[in-house]
Each structure stands twice: as structure tokens, then as C-alpha cells.
Amino acid sequence: MVTKLFGFAAGLLALSALTNAHGSHSNDEAPSDDWATRHMIEEHHIASFDPTSFFILHDYDSSGTWTPEEIRKTYGLNDESNAGVSEEKKQDAVRAVFELFDAGNTGFIDREDWLAGIAAGKRLPDLGFGPGHHGDLEYEYEIHHFEQYHGDDTTEADLTHPEDIEHFRKHDEQEDAAIALEKLEQIQVVAGNIPQKFRRNF
């Protein structure tokens, strides 16, 4: 099966200890004292890592800093598993992380902030939003289901679990949406149908 995995930065090549742990999309597990470790095991299948590697892996735009949006992504706050969480609670979660690691109140967390916080004994808190699902559709399905219940010799006829069916349903939805968008983009604009107040250069 074709996989679509995140590309790791060169500094992450040292991360070699993989585990067989598989995370759940349920967010009702007991809080962890070290959420980063839980996240790495369940979301990346990596049990051995250092703070610098963790920072690089979650610096999604390679800017050298973590932004509020990157914290949201790392904690899986944009994932469908947290769709029922209010925006206020999500902002509170991001704020809690910044209060720990953004000592200068700069609005971002750079690598030095992160390493200084870790050296001082600070850890990313478990805020109750699960292990941090932040992969795309294919990645999340592969790492949380396919690797656990299927193998390289799996055929399409074997993919009958509810998770398999839901995965392909989402694929169909994405394909249908792409086709609909393509059709819309091919529709020519008829100037006569545009109200006069919205017309420019027609």
C-alpha cells in the first residue's frame, strides 16, 4: 500500500528506536506526566528522542520558532477528533503552553526557549485533547489502523474493518469535492448575470 509519511528533517535521522504502540482516536485516556513522550510514541512510533529533535519535528515551516498555529497542530486541536471542543478551550490550551515556554511574551517559542524550559524541568502538559493527531487522512489511517491490523500482503478484499470503510468513504468525499471544484472553475462568468454594483472592468 502506498504510504504518505511526513518527511523528517536531517536532524531527526538519529531517531531510530521505533515502537509497536498504536494510539487511539479517543481522548479519554488518563493524563500523561510527559505528554511529548506519549505523542511521539502514539503519533510517530518513536520512543527515543531528544528535545532538539522534538522541536525540529514540530517546527512545521522550519522557521526556527513555534507559532500558536503550530501548537494547535501539534496538540491535534484542528483534528476532527476535537471538532466538538470550543474555540475558547483551544485558545486556552495554546495559551497554557506559551505561558510555560514563551518567557519573553514574544508570541512565539524559539528553540532556545524550548530547551531552556526543558532544562528547568518544564514539560508539555497533557491538556486532555488526546495524543495530538496532526497527520493528513492517509497518515492517520496508516499509523493508527493499517500498521496494526493489516500487512504488506493485504488485498483490497481484506479491508473490511469499520476503520477501513470509513477511510475509503472519506477518500470518496475528497474526490467528489475535487471534481465539483473543477467543474465550478470551468464555468465561465457571464457579465450580464453580475449585479451592476459588483461589476468592474466589464
PDB file of C-alpha atoms in Angstrom:
ATOM      1  CA  MET A   1       0.000   0.000   0.000  1.00  0.00           C
ATOM      2  CA  VAL A   2       1.297   3.392  -0.930  1.00  0.00           C
ATOM      3  CA  THR A   3       2.067   5.400   2.174  1.00  0.00           C
ATOM      4  CA  LYS A   4       2.243   9.124   2.584  1.00  0.00           C
ATOM      5  CA  LEU A   5       4.517   9.888   5.519  1.00  0.00           C
ATOM      6  CA  PHE A   6       5.916  13.137   6.792  1.00  0.00           C
ATOM      7  CA  GLY A   7       9.434  13.985   5.652  1.00  0.00           C
ATOM      8  CA  PHE A   8      11.801  14.187   8.587  1.00  0.00           C
ATOM      9  CA  ALA A   9      14.450  16.873   8.845  1.00  0.00           C
ATOM     10  CA  ALA A  10      18.067  15.774   8.681  1.00  0.00           C
ATOM     11  CA  GLY A  11      18.441  16.280  12.410  1.00  0.00           C
ATOM     12  CA  LEU A  12      15.857  13.573  13.039  1.00  0.00           C
ATOM     13  CA  LEU A  13      17.842  10.777  11.430  1.00  0.00           C
ATOM     14  CA  ALA A  14      19.174   9.916  14.867  1.00  0.00           C
ATOM     15  CA  LEU A  15      15.700   8.883  15.962  1.00  0.00           C
ATOM     16  CA  SER A  16      15.934   5.172  15.406  1.00  0.00           C
ATOM     17  CA  ALA A  17      14.044   3.436  18.194  1.00  0.00           C
ATOM     18  CA  LEU A  18      10.597   2.612  16.885  1.00  0.00           C
ATOM     19  CA  THR A  19       7.843   1.079  18.977  1.00  0.00           C
ATOM     20  CA  ASN A  20       4.806  -1.024  18.242  1.00  0.00           C
ATOM     21  CA  ALA A  21       2.477   1.201  20.268  1.00  0.00           C
ATOM     22  CA  HIS A  22      -0.623   2.421  18.458  1.00  0.00           C
ATOM     23  CA  GLY A  23      -2.685   5.391  19.577  1.00  0.00           C
ATOM     24  CA  SER A  24      -6.416   5.667  19.830  1.00  0.00           C
ATOM     25  CA  HIS A  25      -8.534   8.477  18.450  1.00  0.00           C
ATOM     26  CA  SER A  26     -10.344   8.537  21.771  1.00  0.00           C
ATOM     27  CA  ASN A  27      -9.353  11.429  24.032  1.00  0.00           C
ATOM     28  CA  ASP A  28     -10.480   9.887  27.326  1.00  0.00           C
ATOM     29  CA  GLU A  29      -7.199   8.224  28.308  1.00  0.00           C
ATOM     30  CA  ALA A  30      -5.533   9.042  31.633  1.00  0.00           C
ATOM     31  CA  PRO A  31      -3.419  12.231  31.543  1.00  0.00           C
ATOM     32  CA  SER A  32       0.297  11.731  30.978  1.00  0.00           C
ATOM     33  CA  ASP A  33       3.003  13.395  33.075  1.00  0.00           C
ATOM     34  CA  ASP A  34       5.052  13.824  29.905  1.00  0.00           C
ATOM     35  CA  TRP A  35       2.673  14.441  27.023  1.00  0.00           C
ATOM     36  CA  ALA A  36       5.502  14.805  24.486  1.00  0.00           C
ATOM     37  CA  THR A  37       6.573  11.192  25.070  1.00  0.00           C
ATOM     38  CA  ARG A  38       3.017   9.933  24.677  1.00  0.00           C
ATOM     39  CA  HIS A  39       2.683  11.979  21.492  1.00  0.00           C
ATOM     40  CA  MET A  40       5.906  10.664  19.967  1.00  0.00           C
ATOM     41  CA  ILE A  41       5.044   7.043  20.733  1.00  0.00           C
ATOM     42  CA  GLU A  42       1.430   7.154  19.563  1.00  0.00           C
ATOM     43  CA  GLU A  43       1.689   9.576  16.653  1.00  0.00           C
ATOM     44  CA  HIS A  44       5.182   8.893  15.308  1.00  0.00           C
ATOM     45  CA  HIS A  45       6.057   5.454  16.738  1.00  0.00           C
ATOM     46  CA  ILE A  46       9.267   6.898  18.146  1.00  0.00           C
ATOM     47  CA  ALA A  47      10.204   6.078  21.737  1.00  0.00           C
ATOM     48  CA  SER A  48      13.696   7.559  21.917  1.00  0.00           C
ATOM     49  CA  PHE A  49      14.225  11.222  21.068  1.00  0.00           C
ATOM     50  CA  ASP A  50      15.834  14.375  22.410  1.00  0.00           C
ATOM     51  CA  PRO A  51      14.307  17.850  22.949  1.00  0.00           C
ATOM     52  CA  THR A  52      16.023  19.354  19.898  1.00  0.00           C
ATOM     53  CA  SER A  53      14.677  16.634  17.604  1.00  0.00           C
ATOM     54  CA  PHE A  54      11.191  17.080  19.040  1.00  0.00           C
ATOM     55  CA  PHE A  55      11.366  20.805  18.379  1.00  0.00           C
ATOM     56  CA  ILE A  56      12.531  20.387  14.776  1.00  0.00           C
ATOM     57  CA  LEU A  57       9.882  17.771  14.017  1.00  0.00           C
ATOM     58  CA  HIS A  58       7.102  20.113  15.137  1.00  0.00           C
ATOM     59  CA  ASP A  59       8.516  23.275  13.571  1.00  0.00           C
ATOM     60  CA  TYR A  60       6.367  22.643  10.512  1.00  0.00           C
ATOM     61  CA  ASP A  61       7.533  25.638   8.475  1.00  0.00           C
ATOM     62  CA  SER A  62      11.209  25.265   9.531  1.00  0.00           C
ATOM     63  CA  SER A  63      11.231  28.866  10.758  1.00  0.00           C
ATOM     64  CA  GLY A  64      13.102  28.091  13.975  1.00  0.00           C
ATOM     65  CA  THR A  65      10.071  29.019  16.084  1.00  0.00           C
ATOM     66  CA  TRP A  66       6.762  27.544  17.162  1.00  0.00           C
ATOM     67  CA  THR A  67       3.755  29.738  16.428  1.00  0.00           C
ATOM     68  CA  PRO A  68       0.343  29.449  18.111  1.00  0.00           C
ATOM     69  CA  GLU A  69      -0.954  27.699  14.984  1.00  0.00           C
ATOM     70  CA  GLU A  70       1.856  25.138  15.190  1.00  0.00           C
ATOM     71  CA  ILE A  71       0.984  24.423  18.825  1.00  0.00           C
ATOM     72  CA  ARG A  72      -2.638  23.904  17.752  1.00  0.00           C
ATOM     73  CA  LYS A  73      -1.498  21.451  15.096  1.00  0.00           C
ATOM     74  CA  THR A  74       0.861  19.553  17.401  1.00  0.00           C
ATOM     75  CA  TYR A  75      -1.879  19.081  20.001  1.00  0.00           C
ATOM     76  CA  GLY A  76      -4.333  17.955  17.318  1.00  0.00           C
ATOM     77  CA  LEU A  77      -6.711  20.824  18.031  1.00  0.00           C
ATOM     78  CA  ASN A  78      -7.536  21.089  14.319  1.00  0.00           C
ATOM     79  CA  ASP A  79      -8.223  17.357  14.037  1.00  0.00           C
ATOM     80  CA  GLU A  80     -11.780  16.060  13.677  1.00  0.00           C
ATOM     81  CA  SER A  81     -11.391  14.203  16.991  1.00  0.00           C
ATOM     82  CA  ASN A  82     -11.506  17.624  18.682  1.00  0.00           C
ATOM     83  CA  ALA A  83     -14.225  19.121  16.490  1.00  0.00           C
ATOM     84  CA  GLY A  84     -16.533  19.345  19.498  1.00  0.00           C
ATOM     85  CA  VAL A  85     -14.078  21.391  21.569  1.00  0.00           C
ATOM     86  CA  SER A  86     -14.932  25.077  21.776  1.00  0.00           C
ATOM     87  CA  GLU A  87     -12.598  27.649  20.248  1.00  0.00           C
ATOM     88  CA  GLU A  88     -12.225  29.223  23.684  1.00  0.00           C
ATOM     89  CA  LYS A  89     -10.862  25.977  25.151  1.00  0.00           C
ATOM     90  CA  LYS A  90      -8.493  25.564  22.223  1.00  0.00           C
ATOM     91  CA  GLN A  91      -7.138  29.071  22.731  1.00  0.00           C
ATOM     92  CA  ASP A  92      -6.778  28.393  26.458  1.00  0.00           C
ATOM     93  CA  ALA A  93      -4.733  25.283  25.627  1.00  0.00           C
ATOM     94  CA  VAL A  94      -2.370  27.200  23.359  1.00  0.00           C
ATOM     95  CA  ARG A  95      -2.075  29.945  25.970  1.00  0.00           C
ATOM     96  CA  ALA A  96      -1.108  27.378  28.633  1.00  0.00           C
ATOM     97  CA  VAL A  97       1.803  26.147  26.512  1.00  0.00           C
ATOM     98  CA  PHE A  98       3.001  29.679  25.785  1.00  0.00           C
ATOM     99  CA  GLU A  99       2.855  30.583  29.469  1.00  0.00           C
ATOM    100  CA  LEU A 100       5.284  27.733  30.106  1.00  0.00           C
ATOM    101  CA  PHE A 101       7.769  28.265  27.293  1.00  0.00           C
ATOM    102  CA  ASP A 102       7.426  31.838  25.987  1.00  0.00           C
ATOM    103  CA  ALA A 103       9.177  33.522  28.897  1.00  0.00           C
ATOM    104  CA  GLY A 104       9.643  36.780  26.999  1.00  0.00           C
ATOM    105  CA  ASN A 105       5.993  37.011  25.887  1.00  0.00           C
ATOM    106  CA  THR A 106       7.125  37.321  22.275  1.00  0.00           C
ATOM    107  CA  GLY A 107       4.190  35.442  20.770  1.00  0.00           C
ATOM    108  CA  PHE A 108       6.348  32.564  19.582  1.00  0.00           C
ATOM    109  CA  ILE A 109       8.561  29.874  21.115  1.00  0.00           C
ATOM    110  CA  ASP A 110      12.035  29.519  19.651  1.00  0.00           C
ATOM    111  CA  ARG A 111      14.400  26.608  20.146  1.00  0.00           C
ATOM    112  CA  GLU A 112      16.282  28.373  22.935  1.00  0.00           C
ATOM    113  CA  ASP A 113      13.020  29.000  24.825  1.00  0.00           C
ATOM    114  CA  TRP A 114      12.084  25.348  24.446  1.00  0.00           C
ATOM    115  CA  LEU A 115      15.460  23.959  25.539  1.00  0.00           C
ATOM    116  CA  ALA A 116      15.673  26.369  28.482  1.00  0.00           C
ATOM    117  CA  GLY A 117      12.225  25.303  29.642  1.00  0.00           C
ATOM    118  CA  ILE A 118      13.082  21.615  29.375  1.00  0.00           C
ATOM    119  CA  ALA A 119      16.344  22.194  31.283  1.00  0.00           C
ATOM    120  CA  ALA A 120      14.297  23.894  34.016  1.00  0.00           C
ATOM    121  CA  GLY A 121      12.108  20.816  34.342  1.00  0.00           C
ATOM    122  CA  LYS A 122       9.127  22.064  32.336  1.00  0.00           C
ATOM    123  CA  ARG A 123       7.199  19.627  30.155  1.00  0.00           C
ATOM    124  CA  LEU A 124       4.391  19.925  27.640  1.00  0.00           C
ATOM    125  CA  PRO A 125       1.203  19.410  29.651  1.00  0.00           C
ATOM    126  CA  ASP A 126      -1.447  16.838  28.842  1.00  0.00           C
ATOM    127  CA  LEU A 127      -4.402  19.140  28.224  1.00  0.00           C
ATOM    128  CA  GLY A 128      -6.932  16.379  27.664  1.00  0.00           C
ATOM    129  CA  PHE A 129      -7.173  16.587  23.872  1.00  0.00           C
ATOM    130  CA  GLY A 130      -5.657  13.201  23.070  1.00  0.00           C
ATOM    131  CA  PRO A 131      -2.189  12.308  21.767  1.00  0.00           C
ATOM    132  CA  GLY A 132      -2.121  15.036  19.114  1.00  0.00           C
ATOM    133  CA  HIS A 133      -3.446  13.770  15.789  1.00  0.00           C
ATOM    134  CA  HIS A 134      -1.878  16.120  13.250  1.00  0.00           C
ATOM    135  CA  GLY A 135      -1.287  13.976  10.181  1.00  0.00           C
ATOM    136  CA  ASP A 136      -3.324  14.008   6.996  1.00  0.00           C
ATOM    137  CA  LEU A 137      -6.047  11.472   6.221  1.00  0.00           C
ATOM    138  CA  GLU A 138      -3.656   8.858   4.835  1.00  0.00           C
ATOM    139  CA  TYR A 139      -1.057   9.201   7.592  1.00  0.00           C
ATOM    140  CA  GLU A 140      -3.535   8.897  10.460  1.00  0.00           C
ATOM    141  CA  TYR A 141      -5.193   5.828   8.912  1.00  0.00           C
ATOM    142  CA  GLU A 142      -1.880   4.143   8.221  1.00  0.00           C
ATOM    143  CA  ILE A 143      -0.280   4.725  11.608  1.00  0.00           C
ATOM    144  CA  HIS A 144      -3.337   4.081  13.778  1.00  0.00           C
ATOM    145  CA  HIS A 145      -5.007   1.244  11.895  1.00  0.00           C
ATOM    146  CA  PHE A 146      -3.338  -0.253   8.823  1.00  0.00           C
ATOM    147  CA  GLU A 147       0.012  -0.948  10.501  1.00  0.00           C
ATOM    148  CA  GLN A 148      -1.719  -2.585  13.451  1.00  0.00           C
ATOM    149  CA  TYR A 149      -4.303  -4.767  11.729  1.00  0.00           C
ATOM    150  CA  HIS A 150      -3.011  -5.292   8.191  1.00  0.00           C
ATOM    151  CA  GLY A 151       0.248  -6.168   6.459  1.00  0.00           C
ATOM    152  CA  ASP A 152       2.116  -5.886   3.183  1.00  0.00           C
ATOM    153  CA  ASP A 153       0.202  -8.849   1.760  1.00  0.00           C
ATOM    154  CA  THR A 154      -3.198  -7.254   2.460  1.00  0.00           C
ATOM    155  CA  THR A 155      -5.524  -7.113  -0.516  1.00  0.00           C
ATOM    156  CA  GLU A 156      -8.374  -4.693  -1.096  1.00  0.00           C
ATOM    157  CA  ALA A 157     -10.811  -7.502  -0.283  1.00  0.00           C
ATOM    158  CA  ASP A 158      -9.277  -7.738   3.210  1.00  0.00           C
ATOM    159  CA  LEU A 159     -10.013  -4.103   4.062  1.00  0.00           C
ATOM    160  CA  THR A 160     -13.390  -4.687   5.678  1.00  0.00           C
ATOM    161  CA  HIS A 161     -12.937  -3.217   9.160  1.00  0.00           C
ATOM    162  CA  PRO A 162     -15.127  -0.223  10.081  1.00  0.00           C
ATOM    163  CA  GLU A 163     -11.975   1.930  10.057  1.00  0.00           C
ATOM    164  CA  ASP A 164     -11.185   0.779   6.511  1.00  0.00           C
ATOM    165  CA  ILE A 165     -14.695   1.547   5.302  1.00  0.00           C
ATOM    166  CA  GLU A 166     -14.644   4.990   6.939  1.00  0.00           C
ATOM    167  CA  HIS A 167     -11.235   5.720   5.442  1.00  0.00           C
ATOM    168  CA  PHE A 168     -12.378   4.973   1.900  1.00  0.00           C
ATOM    169  CA  ARG A 169     -15.604   6.903   2.465  1.00  0.00           C
ATOM    170  CA  LYS A 170     -13.534   9.979   3.309  1.00  0.00           C
ATOM    171  CA  HIS A 171     -11.426   9.376   0.212  1.00  0.00           C
ATOM    172  CA  ASP A 172     -14.595   9.330  -1.895  1.00  0.00           C
ATOM    173  CA  GLU A 173     -15.763  12.582  -0.280  1.00  0.00           C
ATOM    174  CA  GLN A 174     -12.461  14.273  -1.074  1.00  0.00           C
ATOM    175  CA  GLU A 175     -12.559  13.041  -4.662  1.00  0.00           C
ATOM    176  CA  ASP A 176     -16.162  14.208  -5.124  1.00  0.00           C
ATOM    177  CA  ALA A 177     -15.276  17.630  -3.693  1.00  0.00           C
ATOM    178  CA  ALA A 178     -12.292  17.936  -6.042  1.00  0.00           C
ATOM    179  CA  ILE A 179     -14.454  17.050  -9.056  1.00  0.00           C
ATOM    180  CA  ALA A 180     -17.124  19.566  -8.015  1.00  0.00           C
ATOM    181  CA  LEU A 181     -14.495  22.296  -7.606  1.00  0.00           C
ATOM    182  CA  GLU A 182     -13.011  21.519 -11.009  1.00  0.00           C
ATOM    183  CA  LYS A 183     -16.445  21.845 -12.612  1.00  0.00           C
ATOM    184  CA  LEU A 184     -17.022  25.189 -10.886  1.00  0.00           C
ATOM    185  CA  GLU A 185     -13.685  26.503 -12.098  1.00  0.00           C
ATOM    186  CA  GLN A 186     -14.632  25.617 -15.671  1.00  0.00           C
ATOM    187  CA  ILE A 187     -17.841  27.661 -15.564  1.00  0.00           C
ATOM    188  CA  GLN A 188     -17.421  30.916 -17.449  1.00  0.00           C
ATOM    189  CA  VAL A 189     -18.545  34.113 -15.781  1.00  0.00           C
ATOM    190  CA  VAL A 190     -21.438  35.784 -17.595  1.00  0.00           C
ATOM    191  CA  ALA A 191     -21.071  39.527 -17.095  1.00  0.00           C
ATOM    192  CA  GLY A 192     -24.777  40.103 -17.594  1.00  0.00           C
ATOM    193  CA  ASN A 193     -25.558  37.996 -14.527  1.00  0.00           C
ATOM    194  CA  ILE A 194     -23.432  40.148 -12.214  1.00  0.00           C
ATOM    195  CA  PRO A 195     -25.302  42.958 -10.400  1.00  0.00           C
ATOM    196  CA  GLN A 196     -24.143  46.377 -11.583  1.00  0.00           C
ATOM    197  CA  LYS A 197     -22.722  47.387  -8.190  1.00  0.00           C
ATOM    198  CA  PHE A 198     -20.313  44.436  -8.260  1.00  0.00           C
ATOM    199  CA  ARG A 199     -19.105  44.941 -11.828  1.00  0.00           C
ATOM    200  CA  ARG A 200     -15.577  46.118 -12.502  1.00  0.00           C
ATOM    201  CA  ASN A 201     -13.900  46.294 -15.885  1.00  0.00           C
ATOM    202  CA  PHE A 202     -16.817  44.588 -17.652  1.00  0.00           C
TER     203      PHE A 202
END
